[in-house]
mmCIF file of C-alpha atoms in Angstrom:
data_model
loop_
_atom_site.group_PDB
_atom_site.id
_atom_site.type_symbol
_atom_site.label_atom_id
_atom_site.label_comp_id
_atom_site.label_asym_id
_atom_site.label_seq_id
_atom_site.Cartn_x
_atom_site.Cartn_y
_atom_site.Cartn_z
ATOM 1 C CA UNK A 1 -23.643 -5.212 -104.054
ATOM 2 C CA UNK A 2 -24.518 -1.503 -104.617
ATOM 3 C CA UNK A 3 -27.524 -1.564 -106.938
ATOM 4 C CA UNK A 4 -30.251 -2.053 -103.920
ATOM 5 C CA UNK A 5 -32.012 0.278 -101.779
ATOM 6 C CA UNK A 6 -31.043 0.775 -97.903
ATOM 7 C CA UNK A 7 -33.449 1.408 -95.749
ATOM 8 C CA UNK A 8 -31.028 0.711 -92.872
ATOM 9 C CA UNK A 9 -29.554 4.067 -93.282
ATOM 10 C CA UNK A 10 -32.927 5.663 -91.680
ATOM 11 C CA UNK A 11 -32.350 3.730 -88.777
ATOM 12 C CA UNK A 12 -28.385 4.506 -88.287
ATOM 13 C CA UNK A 13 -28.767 7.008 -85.097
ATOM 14 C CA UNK A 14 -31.138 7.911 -82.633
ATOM 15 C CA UNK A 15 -31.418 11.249 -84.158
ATOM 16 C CA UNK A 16 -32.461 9.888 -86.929
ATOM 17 C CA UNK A 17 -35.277 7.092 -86.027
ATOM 18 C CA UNK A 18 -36.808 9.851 -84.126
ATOM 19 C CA UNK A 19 -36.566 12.071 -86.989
ATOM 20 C CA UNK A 20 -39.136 9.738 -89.325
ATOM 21 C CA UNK A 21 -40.656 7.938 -86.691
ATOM 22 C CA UNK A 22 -44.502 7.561 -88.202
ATOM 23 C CA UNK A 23 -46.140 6.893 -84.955
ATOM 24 C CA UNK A 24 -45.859 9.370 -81.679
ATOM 25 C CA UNK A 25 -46.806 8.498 -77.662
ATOM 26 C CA UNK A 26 -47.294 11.780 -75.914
ATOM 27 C CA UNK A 27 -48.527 12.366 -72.572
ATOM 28 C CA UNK A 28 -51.418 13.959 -73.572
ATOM 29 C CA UNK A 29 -52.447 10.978 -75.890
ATOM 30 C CA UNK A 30 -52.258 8.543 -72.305
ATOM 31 C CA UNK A 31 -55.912 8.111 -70.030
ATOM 32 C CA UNK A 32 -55.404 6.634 -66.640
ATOM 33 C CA UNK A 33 -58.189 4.561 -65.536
ATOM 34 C CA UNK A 34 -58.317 4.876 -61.323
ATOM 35 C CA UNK A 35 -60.225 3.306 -58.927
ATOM 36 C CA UNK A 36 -61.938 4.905 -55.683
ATOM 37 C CA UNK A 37 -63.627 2.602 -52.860
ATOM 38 C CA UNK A 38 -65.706 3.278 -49.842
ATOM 39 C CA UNK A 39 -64.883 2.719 -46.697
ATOM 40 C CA UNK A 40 -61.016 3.308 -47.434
ATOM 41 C CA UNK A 41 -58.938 5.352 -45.438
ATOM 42 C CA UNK A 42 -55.835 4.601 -47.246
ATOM 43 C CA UNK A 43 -55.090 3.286 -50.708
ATOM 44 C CA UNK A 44 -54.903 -0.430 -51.385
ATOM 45 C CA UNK A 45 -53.070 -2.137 -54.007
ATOM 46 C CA UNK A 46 -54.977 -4.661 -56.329
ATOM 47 C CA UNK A 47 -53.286 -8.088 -55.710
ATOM 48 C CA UNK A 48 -53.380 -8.938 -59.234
ATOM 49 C CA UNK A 49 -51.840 -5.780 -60.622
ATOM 50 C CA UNK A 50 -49.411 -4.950 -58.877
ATOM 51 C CA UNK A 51 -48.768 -0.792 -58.528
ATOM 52 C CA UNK A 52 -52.701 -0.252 -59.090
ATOM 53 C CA UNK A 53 -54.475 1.065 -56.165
ATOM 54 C CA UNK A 54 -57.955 1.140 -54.996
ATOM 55 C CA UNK A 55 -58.325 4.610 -53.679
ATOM 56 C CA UNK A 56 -58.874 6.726 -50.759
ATOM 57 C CA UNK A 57 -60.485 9.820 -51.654
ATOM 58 C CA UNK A 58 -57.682 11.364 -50.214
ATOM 59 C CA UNK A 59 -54.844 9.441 -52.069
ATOM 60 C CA UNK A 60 -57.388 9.948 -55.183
ATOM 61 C CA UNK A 61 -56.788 13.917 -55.052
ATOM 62 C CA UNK A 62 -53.384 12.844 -54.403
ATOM 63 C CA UNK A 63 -52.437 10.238 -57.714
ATOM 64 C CA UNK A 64 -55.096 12.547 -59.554
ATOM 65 C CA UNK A 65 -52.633 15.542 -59.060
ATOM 66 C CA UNK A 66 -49.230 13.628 -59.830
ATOM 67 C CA UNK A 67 -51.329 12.621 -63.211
ATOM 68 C CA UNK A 68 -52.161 16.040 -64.389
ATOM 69 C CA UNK A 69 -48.420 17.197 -63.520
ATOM 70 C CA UNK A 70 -47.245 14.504 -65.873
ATOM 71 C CA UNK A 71 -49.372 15.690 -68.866
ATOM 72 C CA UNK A 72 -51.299 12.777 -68.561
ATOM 73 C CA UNK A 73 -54.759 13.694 -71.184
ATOM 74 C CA UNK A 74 -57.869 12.264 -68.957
ATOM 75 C CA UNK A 75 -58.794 10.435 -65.717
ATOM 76 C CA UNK A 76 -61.251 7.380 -66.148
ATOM 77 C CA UNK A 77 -62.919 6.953 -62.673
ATOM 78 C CA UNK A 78 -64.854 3.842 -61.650
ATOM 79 C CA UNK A 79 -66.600 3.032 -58.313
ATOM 80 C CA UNK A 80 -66.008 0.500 -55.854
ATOM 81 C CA UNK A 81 -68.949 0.204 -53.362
ATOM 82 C CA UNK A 82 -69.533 -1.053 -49.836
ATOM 83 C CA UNK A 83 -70.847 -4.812 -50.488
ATOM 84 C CA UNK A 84 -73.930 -4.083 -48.173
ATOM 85 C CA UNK A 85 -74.888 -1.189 -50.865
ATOM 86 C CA UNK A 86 -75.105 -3.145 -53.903
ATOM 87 C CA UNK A 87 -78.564 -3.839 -55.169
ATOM 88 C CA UNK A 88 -80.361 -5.284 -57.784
ATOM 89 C CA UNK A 89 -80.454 -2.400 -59.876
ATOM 90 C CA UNK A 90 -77.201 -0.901 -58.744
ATOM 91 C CA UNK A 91 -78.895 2.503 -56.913
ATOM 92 C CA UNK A 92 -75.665 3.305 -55.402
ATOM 93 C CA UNK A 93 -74.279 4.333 -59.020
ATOM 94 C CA UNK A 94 -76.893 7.681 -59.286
ATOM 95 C CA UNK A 95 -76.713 8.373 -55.804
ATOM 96 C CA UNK A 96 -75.234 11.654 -55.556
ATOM 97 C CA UNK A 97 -73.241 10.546 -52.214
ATOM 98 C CA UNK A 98 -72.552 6.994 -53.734
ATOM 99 C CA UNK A 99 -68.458 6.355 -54.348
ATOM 100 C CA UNK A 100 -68.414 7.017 -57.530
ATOM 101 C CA UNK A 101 -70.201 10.355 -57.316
ATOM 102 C CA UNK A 102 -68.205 11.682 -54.140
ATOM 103 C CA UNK A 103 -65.116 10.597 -56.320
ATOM 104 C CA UNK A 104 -66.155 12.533 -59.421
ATOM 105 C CA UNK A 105 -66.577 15.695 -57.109
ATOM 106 C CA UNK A 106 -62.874 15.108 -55.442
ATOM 107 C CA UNK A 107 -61.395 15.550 -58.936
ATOM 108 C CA UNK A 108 -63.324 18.245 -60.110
ATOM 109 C CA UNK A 109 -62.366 20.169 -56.722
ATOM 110 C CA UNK A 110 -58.748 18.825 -57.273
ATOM 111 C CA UNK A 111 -57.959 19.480 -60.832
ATOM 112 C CA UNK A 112 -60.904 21.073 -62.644
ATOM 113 C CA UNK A 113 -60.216 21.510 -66.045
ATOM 114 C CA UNK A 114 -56.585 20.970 -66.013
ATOM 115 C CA UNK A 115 -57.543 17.260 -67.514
ATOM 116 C CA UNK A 116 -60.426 15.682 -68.445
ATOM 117 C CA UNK A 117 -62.740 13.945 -65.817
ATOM 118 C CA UNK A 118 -64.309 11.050 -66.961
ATOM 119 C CA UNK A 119 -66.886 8.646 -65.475
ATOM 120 C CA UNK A 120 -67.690 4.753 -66.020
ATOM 121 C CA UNK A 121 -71.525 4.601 -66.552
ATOM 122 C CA UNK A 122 -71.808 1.470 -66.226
ATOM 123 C CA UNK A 123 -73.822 -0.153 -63.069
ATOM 124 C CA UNK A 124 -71.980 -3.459 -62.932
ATOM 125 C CA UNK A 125 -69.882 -2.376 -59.715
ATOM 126 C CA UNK A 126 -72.983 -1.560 -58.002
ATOM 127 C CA UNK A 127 -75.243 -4.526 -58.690
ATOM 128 C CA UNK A 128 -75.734 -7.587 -56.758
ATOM 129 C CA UNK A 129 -75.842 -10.044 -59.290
ATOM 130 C CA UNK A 130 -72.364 -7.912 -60.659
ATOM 131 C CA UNK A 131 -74.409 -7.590 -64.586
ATOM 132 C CA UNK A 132 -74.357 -4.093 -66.377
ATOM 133 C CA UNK A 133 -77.871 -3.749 -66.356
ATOM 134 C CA UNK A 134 -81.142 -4.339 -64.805
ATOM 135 C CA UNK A 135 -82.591 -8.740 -64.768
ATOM 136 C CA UNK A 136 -85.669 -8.920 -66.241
ATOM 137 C CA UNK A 137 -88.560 -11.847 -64.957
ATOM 138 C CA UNK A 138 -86.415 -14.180 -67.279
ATOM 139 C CA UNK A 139 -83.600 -14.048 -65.976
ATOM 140 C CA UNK A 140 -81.432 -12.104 -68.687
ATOM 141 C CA UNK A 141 -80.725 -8.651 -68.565
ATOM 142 C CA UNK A 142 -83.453 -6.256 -69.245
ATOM 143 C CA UNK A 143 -81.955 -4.224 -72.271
ATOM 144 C CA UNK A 144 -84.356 -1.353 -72.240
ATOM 145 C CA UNK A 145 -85.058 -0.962 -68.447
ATOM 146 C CA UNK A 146 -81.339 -0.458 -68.146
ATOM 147 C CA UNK A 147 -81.314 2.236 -70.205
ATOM 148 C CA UNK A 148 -83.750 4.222 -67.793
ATOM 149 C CA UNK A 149 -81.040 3.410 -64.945
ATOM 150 C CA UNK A 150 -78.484 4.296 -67.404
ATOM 151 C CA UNK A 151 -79.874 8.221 -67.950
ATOM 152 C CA UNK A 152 -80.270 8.655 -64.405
ATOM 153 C CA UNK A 153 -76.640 7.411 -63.925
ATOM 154 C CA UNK A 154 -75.328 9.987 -66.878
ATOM 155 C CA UNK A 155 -77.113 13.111 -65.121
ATOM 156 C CA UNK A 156 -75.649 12.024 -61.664
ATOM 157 C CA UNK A 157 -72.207 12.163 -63.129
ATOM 158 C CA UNK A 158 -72.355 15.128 -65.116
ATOM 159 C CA UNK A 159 -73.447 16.677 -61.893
ATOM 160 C CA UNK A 160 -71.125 15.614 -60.038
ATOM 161 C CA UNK A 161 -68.411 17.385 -62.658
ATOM 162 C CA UNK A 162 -67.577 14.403 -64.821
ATOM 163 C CA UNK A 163 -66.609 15.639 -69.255
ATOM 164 C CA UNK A 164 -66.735 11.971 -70.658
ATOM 165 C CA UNK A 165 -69.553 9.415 -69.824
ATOM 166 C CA UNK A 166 -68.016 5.786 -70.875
ATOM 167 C CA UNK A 167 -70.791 4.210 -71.859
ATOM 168 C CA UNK A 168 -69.574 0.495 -71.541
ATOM 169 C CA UNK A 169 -72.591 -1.753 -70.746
ATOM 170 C CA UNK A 170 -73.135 -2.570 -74.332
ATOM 171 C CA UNK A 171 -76.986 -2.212 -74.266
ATOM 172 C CA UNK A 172 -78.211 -1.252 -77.949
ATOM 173 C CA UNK A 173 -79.473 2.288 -77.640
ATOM 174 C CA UNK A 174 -77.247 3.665 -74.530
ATOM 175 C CA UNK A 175 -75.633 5.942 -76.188
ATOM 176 C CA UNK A 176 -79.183 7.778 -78.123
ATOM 177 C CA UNK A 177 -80.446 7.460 -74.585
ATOM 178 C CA UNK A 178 -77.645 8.957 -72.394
ATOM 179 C CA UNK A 179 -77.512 11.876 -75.071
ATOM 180 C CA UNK A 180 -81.206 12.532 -75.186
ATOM 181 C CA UNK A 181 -81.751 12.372 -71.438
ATOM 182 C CA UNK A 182 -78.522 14.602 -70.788
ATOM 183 C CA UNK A 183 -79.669 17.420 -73.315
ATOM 184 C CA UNK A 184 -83.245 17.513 -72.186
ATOM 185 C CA UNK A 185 -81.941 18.671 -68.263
ATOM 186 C CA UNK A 186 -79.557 21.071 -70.368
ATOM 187 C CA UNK A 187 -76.098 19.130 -69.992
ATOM 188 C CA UNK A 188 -75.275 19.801 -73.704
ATOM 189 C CA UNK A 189 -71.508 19.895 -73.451
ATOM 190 C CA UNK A 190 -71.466 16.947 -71.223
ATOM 191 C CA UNK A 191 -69.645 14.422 -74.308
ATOM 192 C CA UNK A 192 -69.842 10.643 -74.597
ATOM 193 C CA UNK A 193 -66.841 7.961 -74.660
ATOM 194 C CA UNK A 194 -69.058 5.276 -76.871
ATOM 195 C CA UNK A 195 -68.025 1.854 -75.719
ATOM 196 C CA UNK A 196 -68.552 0.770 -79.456
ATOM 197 C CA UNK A 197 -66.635 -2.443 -79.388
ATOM 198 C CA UNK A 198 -66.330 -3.935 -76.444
ATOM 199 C CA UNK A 199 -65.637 -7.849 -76.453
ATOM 200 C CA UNK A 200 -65.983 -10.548 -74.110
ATOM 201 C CA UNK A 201 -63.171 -10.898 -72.962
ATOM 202 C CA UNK A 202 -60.911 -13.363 -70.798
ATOM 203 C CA UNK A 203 -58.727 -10.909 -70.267
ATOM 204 C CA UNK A 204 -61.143 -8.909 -67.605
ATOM 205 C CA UNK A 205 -59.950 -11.063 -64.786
ATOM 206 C CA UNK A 206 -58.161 -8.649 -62.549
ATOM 207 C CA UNK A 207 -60.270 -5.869 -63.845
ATOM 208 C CA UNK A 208 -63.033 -7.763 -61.343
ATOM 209 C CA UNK A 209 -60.797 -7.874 -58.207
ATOM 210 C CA UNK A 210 -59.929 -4.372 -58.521
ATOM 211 C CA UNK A 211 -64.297 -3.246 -58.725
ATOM 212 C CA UNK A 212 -65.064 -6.040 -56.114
ATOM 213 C CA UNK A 213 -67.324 -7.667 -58.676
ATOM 214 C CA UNK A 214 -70.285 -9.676 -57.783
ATOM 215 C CA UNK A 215 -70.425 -11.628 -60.888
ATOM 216 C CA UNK A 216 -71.455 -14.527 -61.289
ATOM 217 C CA UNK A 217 -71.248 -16.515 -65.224
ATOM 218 C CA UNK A 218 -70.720 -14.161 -67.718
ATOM 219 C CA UNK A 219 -71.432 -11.350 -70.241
ATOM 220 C CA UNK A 220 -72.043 -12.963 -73.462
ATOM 221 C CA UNK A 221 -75.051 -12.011 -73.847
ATOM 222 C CA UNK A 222 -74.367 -8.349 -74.666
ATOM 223 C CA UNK A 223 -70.775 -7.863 -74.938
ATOM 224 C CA UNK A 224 -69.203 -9.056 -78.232
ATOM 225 C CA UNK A 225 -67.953 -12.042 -79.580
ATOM 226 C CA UNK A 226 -64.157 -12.573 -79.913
ATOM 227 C CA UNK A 227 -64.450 -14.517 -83.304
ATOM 228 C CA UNK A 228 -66.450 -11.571 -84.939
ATOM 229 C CA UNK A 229 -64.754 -8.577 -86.826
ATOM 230 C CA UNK A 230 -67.943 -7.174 -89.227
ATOM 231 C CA UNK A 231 -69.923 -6.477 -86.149
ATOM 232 C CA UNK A 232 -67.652 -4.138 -84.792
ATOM 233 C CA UNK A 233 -68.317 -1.464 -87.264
ATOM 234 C CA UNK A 234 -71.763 -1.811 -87.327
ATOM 235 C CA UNK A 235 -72.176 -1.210 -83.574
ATOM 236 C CA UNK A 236 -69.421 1.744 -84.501
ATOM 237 C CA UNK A 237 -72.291 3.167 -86.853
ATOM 238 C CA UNK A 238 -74.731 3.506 -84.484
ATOM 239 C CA UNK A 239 -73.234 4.960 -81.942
ATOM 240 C CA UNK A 240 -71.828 7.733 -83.961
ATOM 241 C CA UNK A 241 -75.697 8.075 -85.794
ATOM 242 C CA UNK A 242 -76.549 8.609 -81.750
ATOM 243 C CA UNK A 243 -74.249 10.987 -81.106
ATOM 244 C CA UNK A 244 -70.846 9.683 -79.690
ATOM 245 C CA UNK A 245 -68.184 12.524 -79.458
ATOM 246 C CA UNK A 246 -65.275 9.628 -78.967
ATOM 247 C CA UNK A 247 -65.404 6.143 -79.716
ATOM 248 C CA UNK A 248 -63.754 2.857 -77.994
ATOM 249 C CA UNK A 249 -62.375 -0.252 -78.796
ATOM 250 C CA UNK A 250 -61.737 -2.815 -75.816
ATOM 251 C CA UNK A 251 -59.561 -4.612 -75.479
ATOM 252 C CA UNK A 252 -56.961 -3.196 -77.137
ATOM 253 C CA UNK A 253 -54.494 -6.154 -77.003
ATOM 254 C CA UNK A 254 -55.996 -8.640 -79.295
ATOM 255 C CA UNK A 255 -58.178 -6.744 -81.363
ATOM 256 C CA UNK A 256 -55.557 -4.078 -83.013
ATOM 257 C CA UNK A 257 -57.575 -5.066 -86.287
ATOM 258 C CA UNK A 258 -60.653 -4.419 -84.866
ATOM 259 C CA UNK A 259 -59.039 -0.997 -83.602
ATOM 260 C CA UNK A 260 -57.408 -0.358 -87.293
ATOM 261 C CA UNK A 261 -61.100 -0.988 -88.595
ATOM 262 C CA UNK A 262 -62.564 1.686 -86.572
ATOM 263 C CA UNK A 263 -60.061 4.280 -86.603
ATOM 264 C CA UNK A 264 -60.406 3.457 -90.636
ATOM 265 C CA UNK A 265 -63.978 4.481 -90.599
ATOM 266 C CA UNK A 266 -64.658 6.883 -87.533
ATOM 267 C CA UNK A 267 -65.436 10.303 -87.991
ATOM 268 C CA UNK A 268 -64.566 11.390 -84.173
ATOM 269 C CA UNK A 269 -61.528 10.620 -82.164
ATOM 270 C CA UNK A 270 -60.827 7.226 -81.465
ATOM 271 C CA UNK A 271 -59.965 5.524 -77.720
ATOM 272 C CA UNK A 272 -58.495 2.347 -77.036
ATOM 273 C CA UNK A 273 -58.542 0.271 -73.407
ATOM 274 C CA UNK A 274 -55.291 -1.621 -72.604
ATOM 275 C CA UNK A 275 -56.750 -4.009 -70.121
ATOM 276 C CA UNK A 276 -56.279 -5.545 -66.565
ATOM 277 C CA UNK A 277 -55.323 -8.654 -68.061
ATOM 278 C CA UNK A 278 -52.699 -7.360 -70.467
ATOM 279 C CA UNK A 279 -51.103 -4.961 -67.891
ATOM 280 C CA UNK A 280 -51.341 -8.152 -65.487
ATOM 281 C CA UNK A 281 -49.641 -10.730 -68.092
ATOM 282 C CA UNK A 282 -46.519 -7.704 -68.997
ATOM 283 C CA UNK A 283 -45.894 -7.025 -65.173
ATOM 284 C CA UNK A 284 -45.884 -11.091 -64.099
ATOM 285 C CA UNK A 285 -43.422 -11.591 -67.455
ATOM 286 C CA UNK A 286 -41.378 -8.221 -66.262
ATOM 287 C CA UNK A 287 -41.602 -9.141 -62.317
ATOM 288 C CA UNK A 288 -39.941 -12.537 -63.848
ATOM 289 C CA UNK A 289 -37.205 -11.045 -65.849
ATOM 290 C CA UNK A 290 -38.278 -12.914 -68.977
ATOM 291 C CA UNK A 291 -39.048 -9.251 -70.728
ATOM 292 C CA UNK A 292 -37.364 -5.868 -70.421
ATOM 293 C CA UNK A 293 -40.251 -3.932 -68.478
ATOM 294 C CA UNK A 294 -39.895 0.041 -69.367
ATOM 295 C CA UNK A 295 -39.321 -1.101 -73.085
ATOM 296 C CA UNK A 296 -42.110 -3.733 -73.209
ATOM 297 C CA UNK A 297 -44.775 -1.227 -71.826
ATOM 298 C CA UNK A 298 -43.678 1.481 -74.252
ATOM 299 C CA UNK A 299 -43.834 -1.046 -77.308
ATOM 300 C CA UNK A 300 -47.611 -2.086 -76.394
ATOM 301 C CA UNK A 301 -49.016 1.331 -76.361
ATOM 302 C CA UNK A 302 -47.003 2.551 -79.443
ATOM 303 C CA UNK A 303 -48.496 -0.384 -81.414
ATOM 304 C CA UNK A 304 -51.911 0.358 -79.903
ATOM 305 C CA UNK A 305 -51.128 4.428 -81.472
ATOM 306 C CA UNK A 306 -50.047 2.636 -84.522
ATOM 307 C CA UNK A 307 -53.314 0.454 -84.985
ATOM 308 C CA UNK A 308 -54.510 3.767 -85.178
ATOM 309 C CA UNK A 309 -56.006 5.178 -81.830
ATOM 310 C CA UNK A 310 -56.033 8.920 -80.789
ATOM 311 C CA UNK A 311 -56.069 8.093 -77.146
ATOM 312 C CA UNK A 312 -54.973 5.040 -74.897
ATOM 313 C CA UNK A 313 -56.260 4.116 -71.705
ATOM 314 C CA UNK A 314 -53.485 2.615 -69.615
ATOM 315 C CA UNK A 315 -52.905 1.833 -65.718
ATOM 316 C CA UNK A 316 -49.188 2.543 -66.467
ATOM 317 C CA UNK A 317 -50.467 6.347 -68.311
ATOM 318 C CA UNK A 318 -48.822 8.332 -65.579
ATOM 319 C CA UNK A 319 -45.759 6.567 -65.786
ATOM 320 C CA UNK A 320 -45.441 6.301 -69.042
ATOM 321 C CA UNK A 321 -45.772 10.344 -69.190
ATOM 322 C CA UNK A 322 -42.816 10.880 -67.009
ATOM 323 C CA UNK A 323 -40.742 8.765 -69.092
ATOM 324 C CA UNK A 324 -42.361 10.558 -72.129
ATOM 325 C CA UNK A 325 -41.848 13.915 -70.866
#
């Protein structure tokens, strides 16, 4: 009964699991995605994720400061417009007084460089038909005229103070494009969050109530399939040969082997989304008692650290500092 090995004694205190834990959550690691809409004179809470606001600019400054004061590492900002400004080319998203934009400003006036501002450029929020990009005469989105609307979004932010563009439209090209339009006007340090995988997804759902989304069908035809795993990296290649400076995998959920491909291969710091859908699904089970909340939300994003990503994008990142801290 002596002769095997005991890995149980590792595991006898708390002292000592902490000791040669493998994988750390810091505060600094967590990205809290936040939502601002026009029109708003107080915050209102997203009926399908409960605790997530869409923002005042006031109450923005406000949750924005609470953030930094947790050690929370980065803000993700996206824009919820008036309904009467969206367009067919979404012109409210490089308007320098659109939502977004005015949004980007109140942070960098807030917090500055205590954390890093970061911007969704992206134009689905702003469009009428709710796509990414602009729809061509045939009815599909225009790959290459989107890019053009894509540059002038990425100068509008990093004038408006945003660090990180998150390039998540999943046009081929955005990221070459967004790098060689921002250089060219001088906005060399301004660095790119590279949507490299990002899948289409059921999971979005709540996501889409939270941005007022006008869509209408889906995104097939440019985000990635679920059933393929090989295409990942490729996409993952070319962003990086166009000049990514951090690189994404969303969902995070199910596609940790995705995630452990790219962090596998990546030669800059890897990010990884943890969606609406699977902060919606862990607060219904929680709200129902069927899961132990605190410890259920700290197990996800330690297995999405473990799958091997540098930084997590989470509604619950604030939170999740203060218990962390």
């Amino acid at each position: 009964m002596t002769a095997f090995d005991r890995p149980r004694r590792l595991r006898r205190t708390p002292a000592l699991r902490r000791l040669v834990a493998e994988t750390t959550l810091q505060p600094r690691q967590l990205v809290l995605p936040m939502f601002v809409a026009d029109g708003l004179e107080e915050p209102r809470e997203i009926s399908s994720m409960p605790g997530v606001y869409q923002h005042s600019l006031d109450s923005l400054r406000k949750a924005a400061v609470e953030s930094v004061a947790a050690g929370v590492g980065g803000l993700m900002l996206f824009g919820v417009p008036l309904p009467e400004d969206k367009d067919a080319t979404g012109s409210q998203a490089s308007d320098p007084n659109g939502i977004l934009n005015r949004g980007l400003r109140a942070l960098a006036e807030e917090v500055g460089d205590a954390t890093v501002i970061m911007a969704d450029t992206c134009l689905d929020e702003f469009t009428d038909h709710g796509h990414c990009g602009v729809i061509g005469t045939d009815g599909a989105v225009d790959n290459d005229a989107t890019l053009h609307r894509y540059v002038e979004v990425a100068l509008s932010q990093a004038d408006a103070g945003a660090d990180l563009l998150g390039t998540s439209g999943m046009m081929d090209g955005q990221v070459g494009a967004i790098r060689r339009g921002l250089d060219a006007v001088g906005s060399t340090d301004t660095a790119i969050l590279a949507y490299a995988a990002k899948y289409a997804s059921a999971f979005y759902g709540p996501f889409r109530e939270a941005v007022g989304s006008s869509l209408e069908g889906d995104r097939r035809t440019y985000q990635q399939d679920p059933a393929n795993r090989r295409e990942s990296l490729r996409e993952l290649d070319l962003d990086l040969a166009e000049g990514a400076d951090i690189v994404m995998v969303k969902p995070a959920m199910s596609y940790l082997d995705i995630l452990r491909d790219v962090a596998d291969r990546s030669t800059v710091p890897v990010a990884a989304y943890q969606i609406s859908g699977e902060y919606a699904m862990i607060t219904a089970a929680a709200e129902r008692g069927w899961i132990d909340r605190r410890a259920s939300i700290l197990e996800s994003l330690i297995g999405i650290r473990r799958a091997g990503a540098d930084i997590v994008l989470t509604y619950w990142a604030t939170e999740a500092a203060h218990w962390l801290s």
